[in-house]
Amino acid sequence: MRINHNIQALNAYRNLSQTMASTSKSLEKLSSGLRINRAADDAAGLAISEKMRSQIRGLGMAERNALDAVSLIQTAEGALNETHSILQRMRELSIQAANGTLEDGDREAIQTEIDQLTFELDRIADTTQFNQKKLFSGEQNGRAFAKISSNQVAYAGNGEWNGQVTAEPTSPAKVDIEFDSNLGKVSKANIEAKTFTINGKRYEIDLTDGTSKGIVNGNIAVNVTGWKDPASNDTDIIGNMNLLLNALEKAVVDNDSDFTVTKSLASDIGNNTDGNIKNAILSLATKKPMSAKDVDNMQGTNENVSTNVSGVTFKNPYQANVTTNKLGADPNAILANSFTIEFSAMPKAGDSLFIDGLTINFDTPASAYANGTATLDVTGKDISTLLGEIVAVLDDATKDSNNPVAALSPVYSFNGTMLTLGTNKTDNGSTNGLEIELRDQSFDSGKSEDLNLNFQIGANSSETLNISLSIMDAARLGIGFNADGTKAAVGVNAEKGVNVSTEAAASAAIDQLDEAIRLVSEQRSKLGAYQNRLEHTVTNLQTANENLTAAESRIRDLDMALEMTNFTRSNILNQAGQAMLAQANQLPQGILQLLQ
C-alpha cells in the first residue's frame, strides 16, 4: 500500500480528462452544427470544403452578375424600342412627303419634324446609360472627352469641333433720319424732286401746294405743302423741317409695313433769330428683331438707306453719333444664349479648349493664365476639380484689360461634369459671337462602332460572356447629315435629318429609313438573344450552386443524431469517471488503520 502515488486515482483522472475532451468536442459540434470546425477535425475534408465554398460563393456572385447583365440589356433594348418608334414615325412622314398633293411649304413642315426626331435619336444614343456607362456611344476612344450642347458648334474632322455661338436678336433693326437746321433753309427749287431710299423703296419730295400725289416720276410721293421760301427766321426753318418730317413719316407708314415709325419734332431752344434749333428725328424700326447678319441678308440692298437732301443724315441709334448708310442692329441681345460643355472623361495631354480668344491647353507642366493662354495639368484630378480650374481661368481672362473672352456672358459656371457658358452677342456674320473650339487628339470616329462588354458569368476566371453594342446614333443609321447635306461622321451629332424637301427626296428617304429600321431590328434581335442566353445561364448557376452546396454540406455539416449519441456516451462516462476518481481518492484512507 502506497500513499506517495495513487495510481488508481491517476488512471481515473486520465480517463476522465479524455472523456471530458470528447464531450467538449461534441458540444462544439452540436452547437455549431458543423462536423469540421478546425483543420484538426478533418484536414483533407477542410481543404475540399474550402474549395467548394469558393465555388459556391463565386456561383452566387456570377448569378448576380448575370442578372445585372440582363438589366443592362433590358435598359438598352428599351431605348431601342423608342428608337424604333421614332424611325417608324419618320418613315410615315417620308411616305406623306412623297405624295404629289403636297406643296413645298408642307414638306418644310414635315422636314422640321424629321430634323427634330433625328436630334432625338442622337440624344437617346448619347444619354442611354447603365451605371453611368453609355451604351450606344461606342468605345471611349470613339467619343470626345467633352460634348458641346450647342447646335452652332459642329464637328470639323480630325477630332475638332468648332463654331460660333450667338444669341437670338431681341431688338429690331433701326435707323434714325436726322434733319438739321440747314434743311429748313433749302429753297423750293433745291428741295423739289429730292429723294430718300429706304428698304428698297424710293421716296421723292413733291411740293404739292395742296395737291396730294401717290406716285411721282415712278417714285413714292412725299407730299409737302406750305414750304417757306425763303425761311426768314427760326420759326420758318423749324416749320420746314417738321413739314418734311411729317410728310416722310406718312409716306413710309402708308407704303412700308416692315417698320414702326416714331418721331421727334424740331423745336426752338433759343430765340427766334439765333438759329439755335433742336434737330428733328424720324426713327424707323423693323417690326421683328434682327441681328446684323439678318440685316445683311435682307432682300437685295433693302438694308441700304440714302438721300440727296441737304441737311439730312442717317444715323445708327446703337452707335452714338455714327452716320450710316444702312439699317443698324443691336449687337447685344437682352437674353444670353447659354450652352453646356459636358465632360465625359478627363482630357489628355495635347487636348485643348478655345473659348473666344482664350486658349486652355491640357498638358504638363501647368502654367497660370497670361496673355490669353493657360495650361492645366490633368494628372490625378477629377472632372469637377478641372472644371473649377477652367472657371478660375475664365475669371482671370475677364479681368484682363485685353479681355480675350469679350463675347462671353457675364454669367458662367460649372456643376459636376458640366461647364455652362453663354453669350449675349448676336450674329454679325463674322466674329461677333462666342468662338468655341474643342480639340481631342485621340478621338477616332472610326472606333466608335461597337461597345464591347465582358460579363463574368461563372465562378472561374475564364467563364465570361462578351457582347457588343453598336453605336445607334443617326449617323450610324445612315440618316444623320451635316448642315451642308453631307453625311455626318459616326459618333458626331447630326445637324439635320434625312431630306424630304422634294417628292423625289422623300421617296429615296423611305429606302434609307427602311435600312435604319433594319439596323435597329438587328441590334434588338442580338440583345434579345443575349438576354435569353443569360436567363438560361442564371438557371444553370442556381442549379450548380444548389448541388455544390449540398455536396459541401455532406462534407462539412454535422450528423446531429450520430453526434448526440456520442455526446450521451461521453456524458455517462463523465459521470462514471467522476465517481471512480472519488473512490480512488478514498483508497489511501485504509493505511490509517495500520497506524493505529
Coordinates of C-alpha atoms in Angstrom, one line a residue:
M1 CA 0.0 0.0 0.0
R2 CA 1.4 3.4 -1.0
I3 CA 0.5 7.0 -0.2
N4 CA 3.0 8.9 -2.3
H5 CA 1.5 7.7 -5.6
N6 CA -2.2 7.0 -6.0
I7 CA -2.0 5.1 -9.3
Q8 CA -5.7 4.2 -9.3
A9 CA -6.6 8.0 -9.0
L10 CA -4.2 8.9 -11.7
N11 CA -5.7 6.3 -14.0
A12 CA -9.2 7.5 -13.3
Y13 CA -8.2 11.1 -13.8
R14 CA -6.6 10.3 -17.2
N15 CA -9.7 8.6 -18.4
L16 CA -12.0 11.3 -17.1
S17 CA -9.9 14.0 -18.9
Q18 CA -10.2 12.2 -22.2
T19 CA -13.9 11.7 -21.7
M20 CA -14.3 15.5 -20.9
A21 CA -12.3 16.4 -24.0
S22 CA -14.5 14.2 -26.2
T23 CA -17.6 15.8 -24.5
S24 CA -16.2 19.3 -25.3
K25 CA -15.7 18.4 -28.9
S26 CA -19.2 17.0 -29.1
L27 CA -20.7 20.2 -27.6
E28 CA -18.7 22.3 -30.1
K29 CA -20.0 20.3 -33.0
L30 CA -23.6 20.2 -31.7
S31 CA -23.6 24.0 -31.0
S32 CA -22.1 25.0 -34.4
G33 CA -23.9 22.3 -36.5
L34 CA -20.6 21.6 -38.3
R35 CA -18.6 18.4 -38.4
I36 CA -15.4 20.4 -39.2
N37 CA -14.8 23.4 -37.1
R38 CA -11.0 23.4 -37.5
A39 CA -8.4 21.7 -39.7
A40 CA -7.7 19.2 -36.9
D41 CA -11.2 17.9 -37.2
D42 CA -10.6 16.7 -40.8
A43 CA -7.6 18.2 -42.7
A44 CA -8.5 16.8 -46.1
G45 CA -12.2 17.5 -45.7
L46 CA -11.5 21.1 -44.7
A47 CA -9.4 21.6 -47.9
I48 CA -12.1 20.1 -50.1
S49 CA -14.8 22.1 -48.3
E50 CA -13.0 25.5 -48.7
K51 CA -12.6 24.9 -52.4
M52 CA -16.2 24.1 -52.6
R53 CA -17.1 27.3 -50.7
S54 CA -15.1 29.4 -53.2
Q55 CA -17.1 27.9 -56.0
I56 CA -20.4 28.3 -54.2
R57 CA -19.7 32.0 -53.4
G58 CA -18.4 32.5 -56.9
L59 CA -21.5 31.0 -58.4
G60 CA -23.7 33.2 -56.2
M61 CA -21.8 36.4 -57.4
A62 CA -21.8 35.1 -61.0
E63 CA -25.6 34.8 -60.8
R64 CA -25.9 38.4 -59.6
N65 CA -23.5 39.4 -62.5
A66 CA -25.7 37.7 -65.0
L67 CA -28.8 39.3 -63.6
D68 CA -27.1 42.7 -63.8
A69 CA -26.2 41.9 -67.4
V70 CA -29.9 41.1 -68.1
S71 CA -30.8 44.5 -66.5
L72 CA -28.3 46.3 -68.8
I73 CA -29.6 44.5 -71.9
Q74 CA -33.2 45.4 -70.9
T75 CA -32.2 49.1 -70.5
A76 CA -30.6 49.1 -73.9
E77 CA -33.4 47.2 -75.6
G78 CA -35.9 49.6 -74.0
A79 CA -34.1 52.6 -75.5
L80 CA -34.0 50.9 -78.9
N81 CA -37.7 50.3 -78.7
E82 CA -38.2 54.1 -78.6
T83 CA -35.7 54.4 -81.4
H84 CA -37.8 52.0 -83.5
S85 CA -40.9 54.1 -82.8
I86 CA -39.1 57.3 -83.9
L87 CA -37.9 55.6 -87.1
Q88 CA -41.4 54.3 -87.9
R89 CA -42.8 57.8 -87.5
M90 CA -40.1 59.2 -89.7
R91 CA -40.9 56.6 -92.4
E92 CA -44.5 57.5 -92.1
L93 CA -43.7 61.2 -92.6
S94 CA -41.5 60.3 -95.6
I95 CA -44.4 58.5 -97.2
Q96 CA -46.6 61.5 -96.6
A97 CA -43.9 63.9 -98.1
A98 CA -43.6 61.7 -101.2
N99 CA -47.2 62.4 -102.1
G100 CA -47.7 64.7 -105.0
T101 CA -50.6 66.6 -103.4
L102 CA -48.2 68.4 -101.1
E103 CA -46.6 71.8 -101.7
D104 CA -43.0 72.8 -100.8
G105 CA -44.3 74.6 -97.7
D106 CA -46.0 71.4 -96.5
R107 CA -42.8 69.4 -96.9
E108 CA -40.9 72.1 -95.0
A109 CA -43.1 71.4 -92.0
I110 CA -42.5 67.7 -92.4
Q111 CA -38.8 68.3 -92.7
T112 CA -38.9 70.3 -89.4
E113 CA -40.3 67.3 -87.6
I114 CA -37.9 64.9 -89.3
D115 CA -35.0 67.0 -88.1
Q116 CA -36.3 67.1 -84.5
L117 CA -36.8 63.4 -84.5
T118 CA -33.2 62.9 -85.8
F119 CA -31.9 65.1 -82.9
E120 CA -33.9 62.9 -80.5
L121 CA -32.2 59.7 -82.0
D122 CA -28.8 61.3 -81.2
R123 CA -30.0 62.3 -77.7
I124 CA -31.1 58.7 -77.0
A125 CA -27.7 57.4 -78.2
D126 CA -25.9 59.9 -76.1
T127 CA -27.8 59.6 -72.9
T128 CA -28.8 55.9 -72.6
Q129 CA -26.8 54.7 -69.6
F130 CA -26.5 51.8 -67.2
N131 CA -24.5 52.6 -64.1
Q132 CA -23.2 55.7 -65.8
K133 CA -21.9 53.6 -68.7
K134 CA -23.1 55.0 -72.1
L135 CA -24.5 52.1 -74.1
F136 CA -24.9 53.4 -77.6
S137 CA -21.9 55.8 -77.9
G138 CA -19.3 53.2 -78.7
E139 CA -15.9 52.8 -77.1
Q140 CA -14.4 55.6 -75.1
N141 CA -11.8 56.5 -77.8
G142 CA -14.7 56.9 -80.2
R143 CA -16.1 59.7 -78.0
A144 CA -14.6 63.1 -77.3
F145 CA -13.6 63.9 -73.8
A146 CA -16.4 66.5 -73.8
K147 CA -19.6 67.2 -75.7
I148 CA -20.9 70.7 -76.6
S149 CA -24.7 71.1 -76.5
S150 CA -25.0 74.0 -78.9
N151 CA -26.0 73.1 -82.5
Q152 CA -24.0 76.1 -83.6
V153 CA -20.8 74.1 -82.9
A154 CA -20.2 71.3 -85.3
Y155 CA -17.6 68.5 -86.0
A156 CA -14.9 69.7 -88.4
G157 CA -13.0 66.5 -88.6
N158 CA -9.7 65.2 -87.1
G159 CA -11.1 65.3 -83.6
E160 CA -12.0 69.0 -83.8
W161 CA -15.3 70.7 -83.0
N162 CA -15.7 74.4 -83.7
G163 CA -18.3 77.1 -84.3
Q164 CA -19.6 80.5 -83.2
V165 CA -22.3 80.6 -80.6
T166 CA -24.6 83.6 -80.9
A167 CA -27.7 84.8 -79.1
E168 CA -31.1 85.4 -80.8
P169 CA -31.7 89.1 -81.5
T170 CA -34.1 90.7 -79.2
S171 CA -34.1 94.3 -80.7
P172 CA -35.3 95.5 -84.1
A173 CA -33.0 96.9 -86.8
K174 CA -33.2 100.7 -86.6
V175 CA -32.1 103.9 -88.4
D176 CA -32.6 107.5 -87.3
I177 CA -33.2 110.1 -90.1
E178 CA -31.9 113.3 -88.6
F179 CA -33.0 116.7 -90.0
D180 CA -30.8 119.7 -89.0
S181 CA -31.5 123.4 -89.4
N182 CA -29.7 123.5 -92.8
L183 CA -32.7 121.5 -94.2
G184 CA -35.1 124.3 -93.2
K185 CA -33.2 126.9 -95.2
V186 CA -33.2 125.0 -98.5
S187 CA -35.1 126.7 -101.3
K188 CA -38.1 125.2 -103.1
A189 CA -36.0 124.7 -106.2
N190 CA -33.4 122.8 -104.3
I191 CA -35.8 120.6 -102.3
E192 CA -38.2 119.7 -105.1
A193 CA -37.7 116.1 -106.5
K194 CA -35.0 115.2 -104.0
T195 CA -35.2 111.5 -102.9
F196 CA -34.9 109.1 -100.0
T197 CA -34.1 105.4 -100.5
I198 CA -35.3 103.2 -97.6
N199 CA -35.9 99.5 -97.6
G200 CA -35.6 99.2 -101.4
K201 CA -38.2 101.9 -101.9
R202 CA -37.5 105.4 -103.4
Y203 CA -39.4 108.4 -101.9
E204 CA -39.5 111.7 -103.9
I205 CA -40.3 115.1 -102.4
D206 CA -43.1 116.8 -104.2
L207 CA -44.0 120.3 -103.1
T208 CA -47.7 119.8 -104.0
D209 CA -49.1 123.1 -102.7
G210 CA -52.2 121.3 -101.7
T211 CA -52.4 118.6 -104.4
S212 CA -51.5 115.2 -103.0
K213 CA -50.0 112.5 -105.2
G214 CA -49.3 108.8 -104.6
I215 CA -46.6 108.3 -107.3
V216 CA -44.4 111.0 -108.9
N217 CA -41.9 110.1 -111.6
G218 CA -42.3 106.5 -110.7
N219 CA -41.4 107.1 -107.1
I220 CA -43.4 107.3 -103.9
A221 CA -44.5 110.9 -103.4
V222 CA -43.6 112.8 -100.2
N223 CA -46.3 115.4 -100.3
V224 CA -45.1 118.7 -98.7
T225 CA -47.4 121.6 -98.5
G226 CA -46.5 125.1 -97.3
W227 CA -42.8 125.2 -97.7
K228 CA -41.3 128.6 -96.7
D229 CA -39.0 130.1 -99.2
P230 CA -37.1 131.9 -98.1
A231 CA -37.2 130.9 -94.4
S232 CA -36.6 134.2 -92.7
N233 CA -36.4 133.1 -89.1
D234 CA -36.1 130.1 -86.8
T235 CA -39.9 129.6 -86.9
D236 CA -39.9 129.2 -90.6
I237 CA -36.8 126.9 -90.5
I238 CA -38.5 124.7 -87.9
G239 CA -41.7 124.7 -89.8
N240 CA -40.0 123.5 -93.0
M241 CA -38.1 120.8 -91.0
N242 CA -41.3 119.5 -89.4
L243 CA -43.3 119.7 -92.7
L244 CA -40.8 117.3 -94.4
L245 CA -40.6 115.1 -91.3
N246 CA -44.4 114.6 -91.1
A247 CA -44.7 114.1 -94.9
L248 CA -42.0 111.5 -95.0
E249 CA -43.5 109.7 -91.9
K250 CA -46.8 109.5 -93.7
A251 CA -45.3 108.2 -96.9
V252 CA -43.3 105.4 -95.0
V253 CA -46.3 104.4 -92.9
D254 CA -48.5 104.2 -95.9
N255 CA -46.1 102.2 -98.1
D256 CA -43.9 100.1 -95.9
S257 CA -45.4 97.6 -93.4
D258 CA -42.0 96.4 -92.2
F259 CA -41.4 99.4 -90.0
T260 CA -42.8 101.1 -86.9
V261 CA -42.2 104.8 -87.0
T262 CA -41.6 107.3 -84.2
K263 CA -40.6 111.0 -84.5
S264 CA -39.2 113.8 -82.5
L265 CA -40.1 117.3 -84.0
A266 CA -37.7 120.2 -84.4
S267 CA -38.0 122.9 -81.8
D268 CA -36.5 126.3 -80.9
I269 CA -34.2 126.2 -78.0
G270 CA -33.1 129.8 -78.2
N271 CA -34.7 133.0 -79.5
N272 CA -36.4 133.3 -82.9
T273 CA -33.3 134.6 -84.7
D274 CA -30.3 132.9 -83.1
G275 CA -30.5 129.7 -85.2
N276 CA -30.3 127.5 -82.1
I277 CA -32.7 124.7 -83.1
K278 CA -33.2 121.2 -81.9
N279 CA -32.9 118.7 -84.7
A280 CA -35.9 116.7 -85.9
I281 CA -35.6 112.9 -85.9
L282 CA -37.7 110.3 -87.7
S283 CA -36.9 106.9 -86.2
L284 CA -37.6 103.7 -88.2
A285 CA -37.5 100.3 -86.5
T286 CA -38.3 96.9 -88.1
K287 CA -41.3 95.1 -86.6
K288 CA -39.2 91.9 -85.9
P289 CA -35.9 91.6 -84.0
M290 CA -32.9 91.4 -86.3
S291 CA -29.2 90.8 -85.9
A292 CA -26.5 92.4 -88.1
K293 CA -26.4 89.3 -90.2
D294 CA -30.2 89.4 -90.6
V295 CA -29.8 93.0 -91.8
D296 CA -27.2 92.0 -94.3
N297 CA -29.4 89.1 -95.6
M298 CA -32.3 91.4 -96.3
Q299 CA -33.6 91.1 -99.9
G300 CA -31.3 92.8 -102.4
T301 CA -30.0 96.0 -100.9
N302 CA -33.0 96.7 -98.8
E303 CA -30.9 97.3 -95.8
N304 CA -29.3 100.3 -97.5
V305 CA -30.5 103.9 -96.8
S306 CA -29.6 107.1 -98.7
T307 CA -30.7 110.6 -99.6
N308 CA -29.6 113.6 -101.7
V309 CA -31.4 116.1 -99.4
S310 CA -29.1 118.7 -97.9
G311 CA -29.3 118.8 -94.1
V312 CA -30.4 115.2 -93.7
T313 CA -28.2 112.4 -92.3
F314 CA -28.9 108.7 -91.4
K315 CA -27.6 107.6 -88.0
N316 CA -27.2 104.2 -86.3
P317 CA -29.0 104.5 -82.9
Y318 CA -27.0 101.7 -81.5
Q319 CA -23.8 103.6 -82.1
A320 CA -23.7 107.2 -80.7
N321 CA -23.2 109.9 -83.3
V322 CA -22.3 107.4 -86.0
T323 CA -23.6 108.1 -89.5
T324 CA -24.6 105.1 -91.6
N325 CA -25.7 104.0 -95.0
K326 CA -27.8 101.0 -93.8
L327 CA -30.0 99.8 -91.0
G328 CA -28.3 99.3 -87.7
A329 CA -28.7 96.2 -85.4
D330 CA -28.1 95.9 -81.7
P331 CA -25.0 93.6 -81.2
N332 CA -26.2 92.7 -77.7
A333 CA -29.3 90.6 -77.0
I334 CA -31.3 91.1 -73.8
L335 CA -31.2 87.3 -73.2
A336 CA -28.0 85.3 -73.4
N337 CA -27.8 82.1 -75.3
S338 CA -26.5 79.5 -72.8
F339 CA -25.0 76.1 -73.6
T340 CA -23.1 73.4 -71.8
I341 CA -19.8 71.6 -72.3
E342 CA -20.3 68.2 -70.7
F343 CA -17.1 66.3 -69.8
S344 CA -17.5 62.5 -70.0
A345 CA -13.8 61.9 -69.4
M346 CA -10.7 63.8 -68.4
P347 CA -8.8 65.4 -71.3
K348 CA -5.4 64.0 -72.1
A349 CA -2.1 65.8 -72.7
G350 CA -2.3 67.6 -76.1
D351 CA -6.0 68.3 -75.9
S352 CA -7.3 71.8 -75.8
L353 CA -10.3 74.1 -75.4
F354 CA -10.6 77.5 -77.1
I355 CA -13.2 80.0 -75.7
D356 CA -13.3 83.1 -77.8
G357 CA -9.7 84.4 -77.7
L358 CA -8.8 82.3 -74.7
T359 CA -6.7 79.1 -75.2
I360 CA -6.7 76.5 -72.5
N361 CA -4.2 73.7 -73.1
F362 CA -4.3 70.4 -71.1
D363 CA -0.7 69.4 -70.6
T364 CA 2.1 69.4 -68.1
P365 CA 3.7 71.4 -66.6
A366 CA 0.8 73.7 -65.7
S367 CA 1.0 77.4 -66.2
A368 CA -1.2 80.2 -64.9
Y369 CA -3.2 82.5 -67.1
A370 CA -1.2 85.0 -69.0
N371 CA -1.9 86.9 -72.3
G372 CA -4.9 84.8 -73.3
T373 CA -3.4 81.4 -72.6
A374 CA -3.3 78.9 -69.7
T375 CA -2.1 75.3 -69.3
L376 CA -3.9 73.0 -66.9
D377 CA -2.3 69.7 -65.7
V378 CA -4.9 67.0 -65.7
T379 CA -2.8 64.4 -63.8
G380 CA -4.5 62.9 -60.8
K381 CA -7.6 65.1 -61.0
D382 CA -11.3 64.5 -61.3
I383 CA -13.5 66.3 -63.7
S384 CA -15.1 68.6 -61.1
T385 CA -11.7 69.8 -60.0
L386 CA -10.7 70.5 -63.5
L387 CA -13.8 72.5 -64.3
G388 CA -13.2 74.6 -61.2
E389 CA -9.8 75.5 -62.6
I390 CA -11.3 76.3 -66.0
V391 CA -13.7 78.7 -64.3
A392 CA -10.8 80.3 -62.4
V393 CA -9.0 80.9 -65.7
L394 CA -12.1 82.5 -67.2
D395 CA -12.3 84.8 -64.1
D396 CA -8.7 85.9 -64.8
A397 CA -9.4 86.4 -68.5
T398 CA -12.4 88.6 -67.9
K399 CA -10.4 90.8 -65.5
D400 CA -7.6 91.2 -68.1
S401 CA -7.6 94.7 -69.7
N402 CA -7.1 92.9 -73.0
N403 CA -10.1 90.7 -72.3
P404 CA -9.9 87.7 -74.7
V405 CA -13.4 86.5 -73.9
A406 CA -15.3 89.7 -74.6
A407 CA -18.2 87.8 -76.1
L408 CA -18.7 85.6 -73.0
S409 CA -21.8 86.2 -71.0
P410 CA -21.0 87.6 -67.5
V411 CA -22.6 84.5 -66.0
Y412 CA -20.7 81.3 -66.4
S413 CA -20.4 78.4 -64.0
F414 CA -19.8 74.6 -63.5
N415 CA -21.7 71.9 -61.8
G416 CA -20.4 68.4 -61.5
T417 CA -19.2 67.5 -65.0
M418 CA -20.9 70.4 -66.9
L419 CA -19.4 73.7 -67.7
T420 CA -22.1 76.3 -68.6
L421 CA -21.2 79.2 -70.9
G422 CA -23.2 81.8 -72.8
T423 CA -23.2 84.9 -74.8
N424 CA -25.5 87.8 -75.5
K425 CA -23.7 88.7 -78.8
T426 CA -25.9 88.4 -81.8
D427 CA -24.7 87.3 -85.2
N428 CA -23.0 89.9 -87.4
G429 CA -21.8 87.4 -90.0
S430 CA -18.2 87.4 -88.9
T431 CA -16.8 87.0 -85.3
N432 CA -19.3 88.8 -83.2
G433 CA -20.4 85.7 -81.3
L434 CA -18.6 83.5 -78.8
E435 CA -16.0 81.4 -80.7
I436 CA -15.7 77.8 -79.4
E437 CA -13.3 75.1 -80.4
L438 CA -12.6 71.8 -78.8
R439 CA -9.7 69.5 -79.8
D440 CA -9.4 65.9 -78.8
Q441 CA -6.3 64.4 -80.4
S442 CA -7.2 60.8 -79.6
F443 CA -10.7 61.0 -81.0
D444 CA -11.3 58.5 -83.7
S445 CA -14.9 58.3 -85.1
G446 CA -14.0 55.0 -86.8
K447 CA -13.5 53.4 -83.4
S448 CA -17.0 54.2 -82.2
E449 CA -18.8 51.4 -84.0
D450 CA -19.1 49.0 -81.1
L451 CA -19.0 49.0 -77.3
N452 CA -17.6 45.6 -76.1
L453 CA -18.7 44.4 -72.7
N454 CA -17.4 41.4 -70.8
F455 CA -19.7 39.8 -68.2
Q456 CA -18.2 37.4 -65.6
I457 CA -20.9 34.8 -65.5
G458 CA -19.0 31.9 -63.9
A459 CA -17.1 31.1 -60.7
N460 CA -13.8 30.9 -62.6
S461 CA -11.7 33.4 -64.5
S462 CA -12.3 32.1 -68.0
E463 CA -16.1 31.9 -67.7
T464 CA -17.1 35.2 -69.4
L465 CA -19.7 36.4 -71.9
N466 CA -18.8 39.1 -74.4
I467 CA -21.5 41.2 -76.0
S468 CA -21.1 44.2 -78.4
L469 CA -23.5 47.2 -78.6
S470 CA -23.3 49.1 -81.8
I471 CA -23.5 52.9 -81.8
M472 CA -27.0 53.8 -82.5
D473 CA -26.9 57.5 -83.5
A474 CA -28.5 59.0 -86.6
A475 CA -25.2 58.9 -88.5
R476 CA -24.7 55.2 -87.8
L477 CA -28.2 54.5 -89.0
G478 CA -27.5 56.4 -92.2
I479 CA -30.0 59.2 -91.6
G480 CA -27.8 61.9 -89.9
F481 CA -26.4 64.7 -92.1
N482 CA -24.3 67.9 -91.7
A483 CA -25.7 71.3 -92.4
D484 CA -24.3 71.2 -96.0
G485 CA -26.1 67.9 -96.7
T486 CA -23.1 65.6 -96.4
K487 CA -23.4 62.5 -94.2
A488 CA -22.4 63.1 -90.5
A489 CA -19.5 61.1 -89.1
V490 CA -20.4 58.2 -86.8
G491 CA -20.2 59.4 -83.2
V492 CA -21.0 63.0 -84.2
N493 CA -24.4 64.5 -83.7
A494 CA -26.4 65.3 -86.9
E495 CA -27.3 68.9 -87.8
K496 CA -30.3 67.8 -90.0
G497 CA -32.3 64.7 -90.8
V498 CA -32.9 62.8 -93.9
N499 CA -34.1 65.1 -96.8
V500 CA -37.8 65.0 -97.6
S501 CA -38.0 68.5 -99.1
T502 CA -38.9 67.2 -102.5
E503 CA -41.1 64.4 -103.8
A504 CA -38.1 62.5 -105.2
A505 CA -36.0 63.0 -102.0
A506 CA -38.9 61.8 -99.8
S507 CA -39.2 58.7 -101.9
A508 CA -35.5 58.0 -101.5
A509 CA -35.8 58.7 -97.8
I510 CA -38.2 55.7 -97.4
D511 CA -35.4 53.3 -98.5
Q512 CA -32.9 55.0 -96.2
L513 CA -35.3 54.7 -93.2
D514 CA -36.0 51.0 -94.1
E515 CA -32.3 50.3 -93.8
A516 CA -32.2 52.2 -90.5
I517 CA -35.1 50.2 -89.1
R518 CA -33.3 47.0 -90.2
L519 CA -30.2 48.0 -88.3
V520 CA -32.1 48.7 -85.2
S521 CA -34.0 45.4 -85.5
E522 CA -30.8 43.6 -85.9
Q523 CA -29.4 45.2 -82.8
R524 CA -32.5 44.4 -80.8
S525 CA -32.5 40.8 -82.0
K526 CA -28.9 40.4 -80.8
L527 CA -29.9 41.9 -77.4
G528 CA -32.9 39.5 -77.2
A529 CA -30.7 36.5 -78.0
Y530 CA -28.2 37.6 -75.3
Q531 CA -31.0 38.0 -72.7
N532 CA -32.4 34.6 -73.5
R533 CA -28.9 33.0 -73.1
L534 CA -28.3 34.9 -69.8
E535 CA -31.6 33.7 -68.4
H536 CA -30.5 30.1 -69.1
T537 CA -27.1 31.0 -67.5
V538 CA -28.9 32.2 -64.4
T539 CA -30.9 29.0 -64.1
N540 CA -27.7 26.9 -64.6
L541 CA -25.8 28.9 -62.0
Q542 CA -28.7 28.4 -59.5
T543 CA -28.7 24.6 -60.1
A544 CA -24.9 24.4 -59.8
N545 CA -25.0 26.4 -56.6
E546 CA -27.6 24.2 -55.1
N547 CA -25.9 20.9 -56.0
L548 CA -22.5 22.2 -54.9
T549 CA -23.9 23.5 -51.6
A550 CA -25.4 20.0 -51.0
A551 CA -22.1 18.4 -51.6
E552 CA -20.3 20.8 -49.3
S553 CA -22.9 20.2 -46.7
R554 CA -22.2 16.4 -46.7
I555 CA -18.5 17.1 -46.0
R556 CA -18.8 19.9 -43.5
D557 CA -22.1 19.7 -41.8
L558 CA -22.7 17.5 -38.7
D559 CA -24.9 14.5 -38.4
M560 CA -26.7 15.7 -35.3
A561 CA -28.3 12.3 -34.4
L562 CA -24.9 10.5 -34.5
E563 CA -23.1 13.2 -32.6
M564 CA -25.8 13.3 -30.0
T565 CA -25.2 9.5 -29.4
N566 CA -21.5 10.2 -28.9
F567 CA -22.3 13.1 -26.6
T568 CA -24.7 10.9 -24.5
R569 CA -22.0 8.2 -24.2
S570 CA -19.4 10.8 -23.2
N571 CA -21.7 12.3 -20.7
I572 CA -22.3 8.9 -19.0
L573 CA -18.6 8.2 -19.0
N574 CA -18.0 11.6 -17.4
Q575 CA -20.3 10.8 -14.5
A576 CA -18.8 7.3 -14.1
G577 CA -15.3 8.8 -14.2
Q578 CA -16.0 11.4 -11.6
A579 CA -17.4 8.6 -9.3
M580 CA -14.4 6.4 -9.8
L581 CA -12.0 9.3 -9.2
A582 CA -13.7 9.9 -5.9
Q583 CA -13.4 6.3 -4.9
A584 CA -9.8 6.1 -5.9
N585 CA -9.0 9.2 -3.8
Q586 CA -10.5 7.3 -0.8
L587 CA -8.2 4.3 -1.1
P588 CA -5.2 5.8 0.9
Q589 CA -7.5 6.3 3.9
G590 CA -7.1 2.5 4.6
I591 CA -3.5 3.0 5.5
L592 CA -4.6 4.8 8.6
Q593 CA -5.9 1.5 10.0
L594 CA -2.4 0.1 10.0
L595 CA -1.1 3.1 12.0
Q596 CA -3.5 2.6 15.0

